[in-house]
CSV table of C-alpha atoms in Angstrom, one decimal:
chain,number,residue,atom,x,y,z
A,96,MET,CA,-21.2,10.2,-6.7
A,97,LYS,CA,-23.4,9.2,-9.9
A,98,ARG,CA,-24.2,5.7,-10.4
A,99,HIS,CA,-24.0,4.1,-13.8
A,100,ILE,CA,-26.7,1.5,-14.7
A,101,LEU,CA,-26.8,-0.8,-17.8
A,102,LEU,CA,-30.3,-1.9,-19.1
A,103,PRO,CA,-29.8,-4.3,-22.0
A,104,THR,CA,-33.3,-4.4,-23.7
A,105,ASP,CA,-35.1,-6.4,-26.5
A,106,PHE,CA,-38.1,-4.1,-26.2
A,107,SER,CA,-40.3,-6.8,-24.5
A,108,ASP,CA,-42.6,-6.5,-21.7
A,109,ASN,CA,-40.1,-8.5,-19.7
A,110,SER,CA,-37.2,-6.0,-20.2
A,111,TRP,CA,-39.5,-3.1,-19.5
A,112,SER,CA,-40.4,-4.6,-16.3
A,113,ALA,CA,-36.7,-4.7,-15.4
A,114,ILE,CA,-36.4,-1.2,-16.6
A,115,VAL,CA,-39.2,-0.1,-14.2
A,116,TYR,CA,-37.6,-1.9,-11.2
A,117,ALA,CA,-34.3,-0.2,-11.9
A,118,LEU,CA,-35.9,3.2,-12.0
A,119,LYS,CA,-37.8,2.9,-8.7
A,120,LEU,CA,-34.8,1.1,-6.8
A,121,TYR,CA,-32.7,4.1,-7.8
A,122,ALA,CA,-35.5,6.5,-7.6
A,123,ASN,CA,-33.4,8.8,-5.1
A,124,GLU,CA,-30.0,8.3,-6.6
A,125,PRO,CA,-28.2,10.4,-9.2
A,126,CYS,CA,-27.7,8.0,-12.1
A,127,THR,CA,-27.2,7.5,-15.7
A,128,PHE,CA,-29.2,4.8,-17.2
A,129,TYR,CA,-27.9,3.2,-20.5
A,130,PHE,CA,-30.4,1.4,-22.7
A,131,LEU,CA,-28.5,-1.2,-24.6
A,132,ASN,CA,-29.8,-3.0,-27.7
A,133,SER,CA,-27.9,-5.5,-29.8
A,134,VAL,CA,-28.7,-5.7,-33.5
A,135,ALA,CA,-26.3,-8.6,-34.6
A,136,ILE,CA,-27.0,-10.7,-37.8
A,137,LYS,CA,-24.7,-12.8,-39.8
A,138,VAL,CA,-23.9,-10.9,-43.0
A,139,SER,CA,-23.6,-13.0,-46.1
A,140,LYS,CA,-20.8,-12.0,-48.7
A,141,LEU,CA,-22.9,-13.4,-51.6
A,142,SER,CA,-26.1,-11.4,-51.1
A,143,ASN,CA,-27.2,-7.9,-50.3
A,144,LEU,CA,-30.2,-9.3,-48.4
A,145,SER,CA,-28.2,-9.5,-45.0
A,146,ASN,CA,-27.1,-5.9,-45.5
A,147,LYS,CA,-30.6,-4.6,-46.3
A,148,LEU,CA,-32.2,-6.4,-43.2
A,149,SER,CA,-29.3,-5.2,-41.2
A,150,THR,CA,-30.2,-1.7,-42.1
A,151,ILE,CA,-33.8,-2.3,-41.4
A,152,MET,CA,-33.3,-3.7,-38.0
A,153,ARG,CA,-30.8,-0.9,-36.9
A,154,GLU,CA,-33.5,1.7,-38.2
A,155,ASP,CA,-36.1,-0.1,-36.2
A,156,ALA,CA,-34.0,-0.4,-33.2
A,157,LYS,CA,-33.1,3.2,-33.3
A,158,THR,CA,-36.7,4.3,-33.3
A,159,GLU,CA,-37.5,1.9,-30.4
A,160,LEU,CA,-34.7,3.1,-28.4
A,161,LYS,CA,-35.7,6.7,-28.7
A,162,ASP,CA,-39.4,5.8,-27.7
A,163,LEU,CA,-37.9,4.0,-24.7
A,164,LYS,CA,-35.7,6.7,-23.6
A,165,ALA,CA,-38.8,9.2,-23.7
A,166,LEU,CA,-41.2,6.9,-21.9
A,167,ALA,CA,-38.4,6.4,-19.3
A,168,GLU,CA,-37.9,10.1,-18.9
A,169,THR,CA,-41.4,10.5,-18.3
A,170,SER,CA,-41.5,7.7,-15.7
A,171,THR,CA,-39.2,9.4,-13.3
A,172,THR,CA,-39.2,12.6,-11.3
A,173,ASN,CA,-35.5,12.6,-10.3
A,174,THR,CA,-33.8,15.4,-12.3
A,175,ASN,CA,-30.4,13.8,-11.6
A,176,HIS,CA,-31.5,10.8,-13.9
A,177,ASP,CA,-29.8,10.9,-17.2
A,178,PHE,CA,-30.7,8.4,-20.1
A,179,LEU,CA,-28.3,7.3,-23.0
A,180,THR,CA,-29.1,4.7,-25.6
A,181,ILE,CA,-26.7,2.2,-27.1
A,182,LEU,CA,-27.3,0.6,-30.5
A,183,SER,CA,-24.7,-2.2,-31.1
A,184,SER,CA,-24.0,-4.4,-34.0
A,185,GLU,CA,-22.0,-6.8,-31.9
A,186,ASP,CA,-23.4,-9.8,-30.1
A,187,LEU,CA,-25.2,-9.3,-27.0
A,188,ILE,CA,-22.2,-10.3,-24.8
A,189,SER,CA,-19.4,-8.4,-26.6
A,190,ALA,CA,-21.8,-5.4,-26.6
A,191,ILE,CA,-22.3,-5.6,-22.8
A,192,LYS,CA,-18.7,-5.9,-22.1
A,193,ASN,CA,-17.9,-3.1,-24.1
A,194,ALA,CA,-20.5,-0.7,-22.5
A,195,VAL,CA,-19.4,-2.0,-19.0
A,196,LYS,CA,-15.7,-1.0,-19.8
A,197,LYS,CA,-16.4,2.3,-21.7
A,198,TRP,CA,-19.1,3.8,-19.2
A,199,GLN,CA,-17.7,2.2,-16.2
A,200,ILE,CA,-21.1,0.5,-15.3
A,201,ASP,CA,-21.8,-0.4,-11.6
A,202,VAL,CA,-24.6,-2.9,-12.1
A,203,ILE,CA,-26.3,-4.6,-15.2
A,204,VAL,CA,-30.1,-5.0,-14.6
A,205,MET,CA,-32.1,-7.2,-16.7
A,206,GLY,CA,-35.1,-9.3,-16.9
A,207,THR,CA,-35.5,-13.0,-17.4
A,208,LYS,CA,-38.5,-15.2,-18.1
A,209,GLY,CA,-40.1,-18.1,-16.0
A,210,ALA,CA,-41.1,-21.5,-17.6
A,211,THR,CA,-44.6,-20.8,-18.9
A,212,GLY,CA,-47.1,-22.8,-17.2
A,213,ALA,CA,-44.6,-24.4,-14.7
A,214,LYS,CA,-43.8,-24.1,-11.2
A,215,GLU,CA,-40.1,-24.0,-11.9
A,216,PHE,CA,-38.2,-20.8,-12.7
A,217,PHE,CA,-35.2,-21.0,-15.0
A,218,PHE,CA,-33.0,-18.3,-16.4
A,219,GLY,CA,-33.4,-17.3,-20.1
A,220,SER,CA,-30.4,-18.2,-22.3
A,221,ASN,CA,-29.4,-14.6,-22.6
A,222,THR,CA,-29.5,-14.2,-18.7
A,223,MET,CA,-27.3,-17.3,-18.3
A,224,ARG,CA,-24.8,-16.1,-20.7
A,225,VAL,CA,-24.5,-12.8,-19.0
A,226,ILE,CA,-23.8,-14.5,-15.7
A,227,ASN,CA,-21.4,-16.8,-17.1
A,228,SER,CA,-19.6,-14.2,-18.9
A,229,PHE,CA,-19.2,-11.4,-16.3
A,230,ARG,CA,-16.9,-11.5,-13.5
A,231,ASN,CA,-16.3,-7.7,-13.1
A,232,CYS,CA,-19.8,-6.3,-12.7
A,233,PRO,CA,-22.8,-7.4,-10.8
A,234,VAL,CA,-26.0,-8.7,-12.5
A,235,LEU,CA,-29.3,-7.7,-11.0
A,236,ILE,CA,-32.1,-10.0,-12.4
A,237,VAL,CA,-35.7,-9.1,-12.1
A,238,PRO,CA,-38.4,-11.8,-12.4
A,239,GLU,CA,-41.0,-11.4,-15.1
A,240,GLU,CA,-43.7,-9.0,-14.5
A,241,PHE,CA,-42.3,-8.1,-10.9
A,242,ASP,CA,-44.0,-5.2,-9.1
A,243,PHE,CA,-41.5,-3.2,-7.2
A,244,VAL,CA,-41.2,-3.7,-3.6
A,245,THR,CA,-38.8,-1.8,-1.6
A,246,PRO,CA,-36.0,-4.1,-0.8
A,247,LYS,CA,-36.2,-3.8,3.1
A,248,GLN,CA,-34.8,-7.2,3.6
A,249,ILE,CA,-31.9,-8.7,1.5
A,250,ALA,CA,-30.9,-12.4,2.0
A,251,PHE,CA,-27.2,-13.5,1.5
A,252,PRO,CA,-26.8,-17.2,1.7
A,253,THR,CA,-23.3,-18.5,2.5
A,254,ASP,CA,-21.7,-21.7,3.7
A,255,TYR,CA,-18.8,-19.7,5.3
A,256,ASN,CA,-16.3,-21.7,3.3
A,257,ARG,CA,-15.2,-19.1,1.5
A,258,PHE,CA,-13.4,-15.9,2.3
A,259,TYR,CA,-15.2,-12.6,1.0
A,260,GLY,CA,-13.0,-9.6,0.4
A,261,LYS,CA,-14.4,-6.1,0.8
A,262,ALA,CA,-14.7,-5.8,-3.0
A,263,GLU,CA,-17.1,-8.7,-3.0
A,264,ILE,CA,-19.4,-7.4,-0.4
A,265,GLU,CA,-19.5,-3.9,-1.8
A,266,PRO,CA,-22.2,-4.5,-4.3
A,267,LEU,CA,-24.3,-6.0,-1.6
A,268,THR,CA,-23.7,-3.0,1.0
A,269,LYS,CA,-24.4,-0.6,-1.9
A,270,LEU,CA,-27.8,-1.9,-2.5
A,271,ALA,CA,-28.3,-2.0,1.3
A,272,ASP,CA,-27.6,1.8,1.5
A,273,LEU,CA,-30.3,2.6,-1.1
A,274,HIS,CA,-33.3,1.9,1.0
A,275,ASP,CA,-31.4,1.1,4.5
A,276,SER,CA,-32.0,-2.5,4.1
A,277,LYS,CA,-31.3,-5.1,6.6
A,278,ILE,CA,-29.0,-8.2,5.7
A,279,ARG,CA,-30.1,-11.4,6.5
A,280,ILE,CA,-27.1,-13.8,6.2
A,281,VAL,CA,-28.2,-17.4,5.7
A,282,HIS,CA,-26.2,-20.5,6.7
A,283,ILE,CA,-27.4,-23.9,5.8
A,284,ASN,CA,-26.7,-26.0,8.8
A,285,GLU,CA,-24.7,-29.2,7.4
A,286,LYS,CA,-22.9,-29.7,10.6
A,287,GLU,CA,-23.6,-28.9,14.2
A,288,GLU,CA,-20.5,-26.5,14.4
A,289,LEU,CA,-18.4,-24.3,12.2
A,290,SER,CA,-14.9,-25.2,11.4
A,291,ASP,CA,-12.1,-22.7,12.3
A,292,ILE,CA,-11.9,-21.6,8.8
A,293,GLN,CA,-15.7,-20.9,8.7
A,294,GLU,CA,-15.6,-19.2,12.1
A,295,TYR,CA,-12.7,-16.9,10.5
A,296,ASN,CA,-14.9,-16.2,7.3
A,297,LEU,CA,-17.8,-15.5,9.2
A,298,MET,CA,-15.7,-13.0,11.4
A,299,ILE,CA,-14.2,-11.2,8.3
A,300,LEU,CA,-17.8,-11.0,6.8
A,301,GLN,CA,-19.2,-9.5,9.9
A,302,SER,CA,-16.4,-6.9,10.0
A,303,HIS,CA,-17.4,-5.9,6.6
A,304,LEU,CA,-21.0,-5.5,7.7
A,305,ASN,CA,-20.3,-3.5,11.0
A,306,ASN,CA,-22.0,-0.5,10.0
A,307,TYR,CA,-25.0,-2.2,8.7
A,308,ASP,CA,-28.2,-3.9,10.2
A,309,TYR,CA,-27.5,-7.5,9.6
A,310,SER,CA,-28.6,-10.9,11.3
A,311,LEU,CA,-27.3,-14.6,11.2
A,312,HIS,CA,-29.6,-17.2,10.3
A,313,TRP,CA,-29.2,-21.1,10.3
A,314,MET,CA,-31.4,-23.2,8.3
A,315,PRO,CA,-31.7,-27.0,8.6
A,316,LYS,CA,-30.2,-29.0,5.6
A,317,TYR,CA,-32.7,-30.3,3.1
A,318,ASP,CA,-32.2,-32.5,0.2
A,319,LYS,CA,-32.2,-29.4,-2.2
A,320,LYS,CA,-30.4,-26.1,-1.2
A,321,THR,CA,-33.0,-24.4,-3.5
A,322,ALA,CA,-36.0,-25.5,-1.3
A,323,GLU,CA,-33.9,-24.3,1.7
A,324,ILE,CA,-33.4,-20.9,0.2
A,325,ASN,CA,-37.0,-20.5,-1.2
A,326,ASP,CA,-38.3,-21.4,2.6
A,327,PHE,CA,-36.2,-18.9,4.2
A,328,ILE,CA,-37.3,-16.1,1.5
A,329,GLU,CA,-40.9,-16.8,2.5
A,330,GLU,CA,-40.5,-17.1,6.2
A,331,LEU,CA,-38.7,-13.9,6.6
A,332,ASN,CA,-40.3,-12.0,3.7
A,333,ILE,CA,-37.1,-11.4,1.8
A,334,ASP,CA,-37.2,-8.7,-0.9
A,335,MET,CA,-34.0,-9.5,-2.6
A,336,LEU,CA,-31.5,-12.4,-2.8
A,337,ALA,CA,-27.9,-11.9,-3.1
A,338,MET,CA,-25.0,-14.3,-3.8
A,339,VAL,CA,-21.5,-14.2,-4.8
A,340,ASN,CA,-20.9,-16.2,-7.9
A,341,TYR,CA,-17.4,-18.1,-7.7
A,342,LYS,CA,-16.0,-21.3,-8.8
A,343,GLN,CA,-18.3,-24.3,-7.4
A,344,SER,CA,-20.5,-21.7,-6.1
A,345,PHE,CA,-24.4,-22.3,-5.8
A,346,ILE,CA,-25.1,-19.9,-8.7
A,347,GLU,CA,-22.5,-21.9,-10.9
A,348,LYS,CA,-23.9,-25.1,-10.3
A,349,ILE,CA,-27.5,-23.6,-11.2
A,350,VAL,CA,-26.4,-21.9,-14.3
A,351,ASN,CA,-24.4,-25.0,-15.6
A,352,GLU,CA,-27.1,-27.6,-14.8
A,353,PRO,CA,-28.2,-29.3,-18.0
A,354,ILE,CA,-31.6,-29.9,-16.1
A,355,ILE,CA,-32.1,-26.4,-15.1
A,356,LYS,CA,-35.7,-26.2,-16.0
A,357,LYS,CA,-36.2,-28.9,-13.4
A,358,ILE,CA,-34.0,-27.7,-10.6
A,359,GLY,CA,-36.8,-26.0,-8.9
A,360,PHE,CA,-35.0,-22.9,-8.0
A,361,LYS,CA,-37.9,-20.3,-8.2
A,362,PRO,CA,-36.7,-17.0,-6.6
A,363,ASN,CA,-39.8,-15.0,-7.2
A,364,ILE,CA,-37.8,-11.7,-6.0
A,365,PRO,CA,-34.8,-10.0,-7.7
A,366,PHE,CA,-31.7,-11.8,-7.7
A,367,LEU,CA,-28.2,-9.9,-7.5
A,368,VAL,CA,-25.3,-12.1,-9.1
A,369,ILE,CA,-22.1,-10.5,-7.4
A,370,PRO,CA,-18.8,-11.4,-9.3
A,371,GLU,CA,-16.0,-12.8,-7.1
């Protein structure tokens, strides 16, 4: 079955890096890639200046989308890769929402920038808006200037306090299918033993992963969960991080933190945000 991959782009090096990652990640899969650019400006009723600017911006964007499509076509050898361009006059979130619905998008792949000259990693404003706005489509975030590495090991942090349905785990297993990846389930050890509810949720999670190569890992509790996850990524050579974004989840706390630039969350690997 053909996959539908949405690639929002502002024609920056950062967004091109995410596009290259997507092309390599799905190198052997039949896919349609959709390049989406949003050209949205407020049009003044009192002046034609905004209308003229909008026309110029749209024409420039059309040219850049055409060039981007041509570049992508020369970057893949898979004859089952198709490319379409989407130029929208809506704001970015509305444009993505409409594209997801119209083209039945399976995953959104986009880049984000780290803090220049700082150790901390934070999501760009557009990336945060996309994460917060989408509860019906996974978002794969690719770090700036990331060189593709086959995702042989995918980390899935969980506290086992939440029940995961099959639909929530499916984006994770679909990614694992691409390159026969191993799934590393990471539990942060806050108590010596799991509660009955945690045990049940773990059992259900394992049932979803019966046909996959997975393993269970317990990490000691640190003051910061971000430090625990980063250590786990480094120790087991994790190639991709995946989490479910639900109310009160770790992801929600990160993207809603007013001190996000100082939180110290620095995944230097791609990060799959799975909607609940």
